[in-house]
């Protein structure tokens, strides 16, 4: 089986480092900052959309987004692992899946360099394919990232499962026509997953192993 994981909110709790980086970039460009607790509602569609949501509504121009991003990226690159940690049980689950011969991939809306850096830091050698936001490639929920992972596989996996914590991930899986399981330990509250009509919800990382031989 090929198991495709979202990154932020699924494998790693990255919210503090994302929030501190965004606040730093906002402060450097003269905009108000937010408590870290406000950031789970702002993430999910890549760095530019995080910044767009953090900017005052009247300031959400592409020029301003890029101006803030110019401060965000170098700060985040330098502090990407300050507070970020795997969710409890995730390293053990990944190791068990790998030991059973499954192929593992990451599909993230985090820009590619950061995606590779953070995955290789916390999960060295664990993933067969690591893809993030790349220039010229549409972000999730566009299914292209899933297609690219499938194309990059050296072994043709007979079955695929996509695991993520957000409605964006659910939509991505639907667009790619692959099965989806939502995790409730991430950035989107369980009740919102239920309200969206998602029925396959995992409440503990160990539940990923159930039914996957």
CSV table of C-alpha atoms in Angstrom, one decimal:
chain,number,residue,atom,x,y,z
A,1,UNK,CA,0.0,0.0,0.0
A,2,UNK,CA,1.0,3.6,-0.6
A,3,UNK,CA,0.1,5.8,2.3
A,4,UNK,CA,0.2,9.6,1.6
A,5,UNK,CA,0.4,11.8,4.6
A,6,UNK,CA,-0.3,15.5,5.0
A,7,UNK,CA,2.5,17.1,7.1
A,8,UNK,CA,1.3,20.0,9.3
A,9,UNK,CA,-1.3,18.9,11.7
A,10,UNK,CA,-1.0,15.3,10.7
A,11,UNK,CA,2.6,14.1,11.2
A,12,UNK,CA,3.9,17.2,13.0
A,13,UNK,CA,2.5,19.9,15.3
A,14,UNK,CA,4.1,22.9,13.5
A,15,UNK,CA,1.8,25.6,14.7
A,16,UNK,CA,4.1,27.4,17.2
A,17,UNK,CA,6.9,27.8,14.7
A,18,UNK,CA,4.6,28.9,12.0
A,19,UNK,CA,2.9,31.3,14.3
A,20,UNK,CA,6.1,32.8,15.6
A,21,UNK,CA,7.5,33.1,12.0
A,22,UNK,CA,4.3,34.9,10.8
A,23,UNK,CA,4.3,37.2,13.8
A,24,UNK,CA,7.9,38.1,13.2
A,25,UNK,CA,7.2,38.9,9.5
A,26,UNK,CA,4.1,40.9,10.4
A,27,UNK,CA,6.0,42.9,13.0
A,28,UNK,CA,8.9,43.6,10.6
A,29,UNK,CA,6.4,45.0,8.0
A,30,UNK,CA,4.4,47.0,10.5
A,31,UNK,CA,1.3,44.8,10.9
A,32,UNK,CA,-0.4,43.6,14.1
A,33,UNK,CA,0.4,40.2,15.4
A,34,UNK,CA,-1.7,37.4,16.8
A,35,UNK,CA,-1.6,35.0,19.7
A,36,UNK,CA,-0.2,31.6,18.7
A,37,UNK,CA,-3.6,30.1,19.5
A,38,UNK,CA,-5.1,32.0,16.6
A,39,UNK,CA,-3.0,30.3,14.0
A,40,UNK,CA,-4.6,26.9,13.6
A,41,UNK,CA,-7.5,28.7,11.9
A,42,UNK,CA,-5.1,30.4,9.5
A,43,UNK,CA,-3.1,27.5,8.1
A,44,UNK,CA,-3.8,24.9,5.5
A,45,UNK,CA,-3.3,26.3,2.1
A,46,UNK,CA,0.4,27.2,1.9
A,47,UNK,CA,2.4,30.1,3.3
A,48,UNK,CA,1.0,32.8,1.0
A,49,UNK,CA,-2.5,32.0,2.2
A,50,UNK,CA,-1.4,31.9,5.8
A,51,UNK,CA,0.0,35.4,5.4
A,52,UNK,CA,-3.1,36.6,3.5
A,53,UNK,CA,-5.3,35.5,6.4
A,54,UNK,CA,-3.0,37.2,8.9
A,55,UNK,CA,-3.0,40.5,7.1
A,56,UNK,CA,-5.7,43.1,7.8
A,57,UNK,CA,-8.5,42.6,5.2
A,58,UNK,CA,-7.7,45.9,3.4
A,59,UNK,CA,-4.0,45.0,3.2
A,60,UNK,CA,-4.4,41.6,1.5
A,61,UNK,CA,-2.7,42.5,-1.8
A,62,UNK,CA,-0.2,40.2,-3.6
A,63,UNK,CA,2.4,42.9,-3.1
A,64,UNK,CA,1.9,43.0,0.6
A,65,UNK,CA,1.8,39.2,0.9
A,66,UNK,CA,5.2,38.9,-0.9
A,67,UNK,CA,6.6,41.6,1.2
A,68,UNK,CA,5.7,39.8,4.4
A,69,UNK,CA,6.8,36.4,2.9
A,70,UNK,CA,10.3,37.9,2.3
A,71,UNK,CA,10.6,38.1,6.1
A,72,UNK,CA,8.7,34.9,6.9
A,73,UNK,CA,10.8,32.5,4.8
A,74,UNK,CA,14.3,33.2,6.2
A,75,UNK,CA,13.0,33.4,9.7
A,76,UNK,CA,11.1,30.1,9.4
A,77,UNK,CA,14.0,28.4,7.7
A,78,UNK,CA,16.2,29.3,10.7
A,79,UNK,CA,13.6,28.3,13.3
A,80,UNK,CA,11.7,25.5,11.6
A,81,UNK,CA,12.4,23.0,14.4
A,82,UNK,CA,12.4,25.2,17.5
A,83,UNK,CA,9.0,24.0,18.8
A,84,UNK,CA,7.8,21.6,16.1
A,85,UNK,CA,7.4,18.0,17.2
A,86,UNK,CA,5.9,14.8,15.9
A,87,UNK,CA,2.5,14.0,17.4
A,88,UNK,CA,2.7,11.3,20.0
A,89,UNK,CA,2.9,7.9,18.5
A,90,UNK,CA,3.6,9.0,14.9
A,91,UNK,CA,7.3,7.9,14.8
A,92,UNK,CA,6.3,4.5,16.0
A,93,UNK,CA,3.4,4.1,13.6
A,94,UNK,CA,5.6,5.2,10.6
A,95,UNK,CA,8.3,2.7,11.6
A,96,UNK,CA,5.6,-0.1,11.9
A,97,UNK,CA,4.2,0.8,8.5
A,98,UNK,CA,7.7,0.8,6.9
A,99,UNK,CA,8.5,-2.5,8.5
A,100,UNK,CA,5.4,-4.0,7.0
A,101,UNK,CA,6.6,-3.0,3.6
A,102,UNK,CA,4.3,-0.1,2.9
A,103,UNK,CA,5.4,2.9,0.8
A,104,UNK,CA,5.1,6.3,2.5
A,105,UNK,CA,4.9,9.8,1.0
A,106,UNK,CA,4.3,13.3,2.2
A,107,UNK,CA,2.0,15.8,0.4
A,108,UNK,CA,2.2,19.3,1.8
A,109,UNK,CA,1.3,22.8,1.0
A,110,UNK,CA,4.4,24.0,2.8
A,111,UNK,CA,7.1,25.2,0.3
A,112,UNK,CA,9.3,22.4,-1.0
A,113,UNK,CA,12.6,23.4,0.7
A,114,UNK,CA,10.9,23.6,4.1
A,115,UNK,CA,9.0,20.4,3.6
A,116,UNK,CA,12.1,18.4,2.7
A,117,UNK,CA,14.1,20.0,5.6
A,118,UNK,CA,11.6,19.3,8.3
A,119,UNK,CA,10.6,15.8,7.1
A,120,UNK,CA,14.3,14.7,6.8
A,121,UNK,CA,15.0,16.2,10.3
A,122,UNK,CA,12.3,14.3,12.1
A,123,UNK,CA,11.8,11.2,9.9
A,124,UNK,CA,15.1,10.6,8.1
A,125,UNK,CA,14.9,7.8,5.5
A,126,UNK,CA,11.3,7.1,6.3
A,127,UNK,CA,9.5,8.5,3.2
A,128,UNK,CA,9.8,7.4,-0.4
A,129,UNK,CA,8.5,10.7,-1.8
A,130,UNK,CA,8.4,14.1,-0.2
A,131,UNK,CA,6.5,16.8,-2.1
A,132,UNK,CA,5.5,20.3,-1.0
A,133,UNK,CA,4.5,23.6,-2.7
A,134,UNK,CA,6.5,23.9,-5.9
A,135,UNK,CA,6.6,26.8,-8.4
A,136,UNK,CA,4.2,26.3,-11.3
A,137,UNK,CA,2.3,23.5,-9.6
A,138,UNK,CA,-1.1,24.1,-8.1
A,139,UNK,CA,-1.5,23.6,-4.4
A,140,UNK,CA,-3.8,21.3,-2.7
A,141,UNK,CA,-6.8,20.7,-3.0
A,142,UNK,CA,-5.6,20.4,-6.6
A,143,UNK,CA,-4.9,16.7,-7.1
A,144,UNK,CA,-1.6,17.2,-9.0
A,145,UNK,CA,0.6,16.6,-5.9
A,146,UNK,CA,-1.1,13.2,-5.5
A,147,UNK,CA,-0.6,12.4,-9.2
A,148,UNK,CA,3.1,13.4,-8.9
A,149,UNK,CA,3.6,11.1,-5.9
A,150,UNK,CA,2.0,8.2,-7.8
A,151,UNK,CA,4.2,9.0,-10.8
A,152,UNK,CA,7.3,9.1,-8.7
A,153,UNK,CA,6.7,5.7,-7.1
A,154,UNK,CA,9.2,3.1,-8.4
A,155,UNK,CA,6.8,0.4,-7.3
A,156,UNK,CA,3.2,0.3,-8.5
A,157,UNK,CA,1.3,0.2,-5.2
A,158,UNK,CA,-2.0,-1.6,-5.7
A,159,UNK,CA,-3.9,0.5,-3.1
A,160,UNK,CA,-3.6,4.1,-1.9
A,161,UNK,CA,-4.7,5.8,1.3
A,162,UNK,CA,-4.4,9.6,1.9
A,163,UNK,CA,-4.3,10.7,5.6
A,164,UNK,CA,-4.7,14.4,6.6
A,165,UNK,CA,-6.2,16.7,9.2
A,166,UNK,CA,-8.1,19.2,7.1
A,167,UNK,CA,-11.0,19.8,4.8
A,168,UNK,CA,-8.3,20.7,2.2
A,169,UNK,CA,-6.9,17.2,2.5
A,170,UNK,CA,-10.3,15.7,2.2
A,171,UNK,CA,-11.0,17.7,-1.0
A,172,UNK,CA,-7.6,16.8,-2.4
A,173,UNK,CA,-8.3,13.1,-1.9
A,174,UNK,CA,-11.7,13.4,-3.6
A,175,UNK,CA,-10.2,15.3,-6.5
A,176,UNK,CA,-7.5,12.6,-6.9
A,177,UNK,CA,-10.1,9.8,-6.5
A,178,UNK,CA,-8.2,8.1,-3.6
A,179,UNK,CA,-9.6,7.0,-0.2
A,180,UNK,CA,-9.2,9.4,2.7
A,181,UNK,CA,-8.9,9.2,6.4
A,182,UNK,CA,-9.0,12.3,8.6
A,183,UNK,CA,-7.1,12.6,11.8
A,184,UNK,CA,-8.7,14.5,14.7
A,185,UNK,CA,-5.5,15.3,16.6
A,186,UNK,CA,-4.5,18.1,14.1
A,187,UNK,CA,-5.5,21.7,13.5
A,188,UNK,CA,-9.1,21.1,12.5
A,189,UNK,CA,-11.5,20.2,15.4
A,190,UNK,CA,-13.2,16.8,15.1
A,191,UNK,CA,-16.6,18.4,15.0
A,192,UNK,CA,-15.7,20.3,11.9
A,193,UNK,CA,-14.6,17.1,10.2
A,194,UNK,CA,-17.9,15.5,11.2
A,195,UNK,CA,-19.9,18.5,9.9
A,196,UNK,CA,-18.1,18.2,6.6
A,197,UNK,CA,-19.5,14.7,6.2
A,198,UNK,CA,-16.2,12.8,6.8
A,199,UNK,CA,-16.9,9.4,8.3
A,200,UNK,CA,-13.4,7.8,8.4
A,201,UNK,CA,-11.9,9.7,11.3
A,202,UNK,CA,-8.8,8.5,13.2
A,203,UNK,CA,-8.6,9.7,16.9
A,204,UNK,CA,-5.2,8.2,17.7
A,205,UNK,CA,-2.2,7.6,15.5
A,206,UNK,CA,-2.2,4.0,16.5
A,207,UNK,CA,-5.5,3.6,14.7
A,208,UNK,CA,-3.7,4.1,11.4
A,209,UNK,CA,-2.3,0.6,11.8
A,210,UNK,CA,-5.8,-1.0,12.2
A,211,UNK,CA,-6.9,-2.6,9.0
A,212,UNK,CA,-3.5,-2.0,7.4
A,213,UNK,CA,-1.7,-5.3,7.4
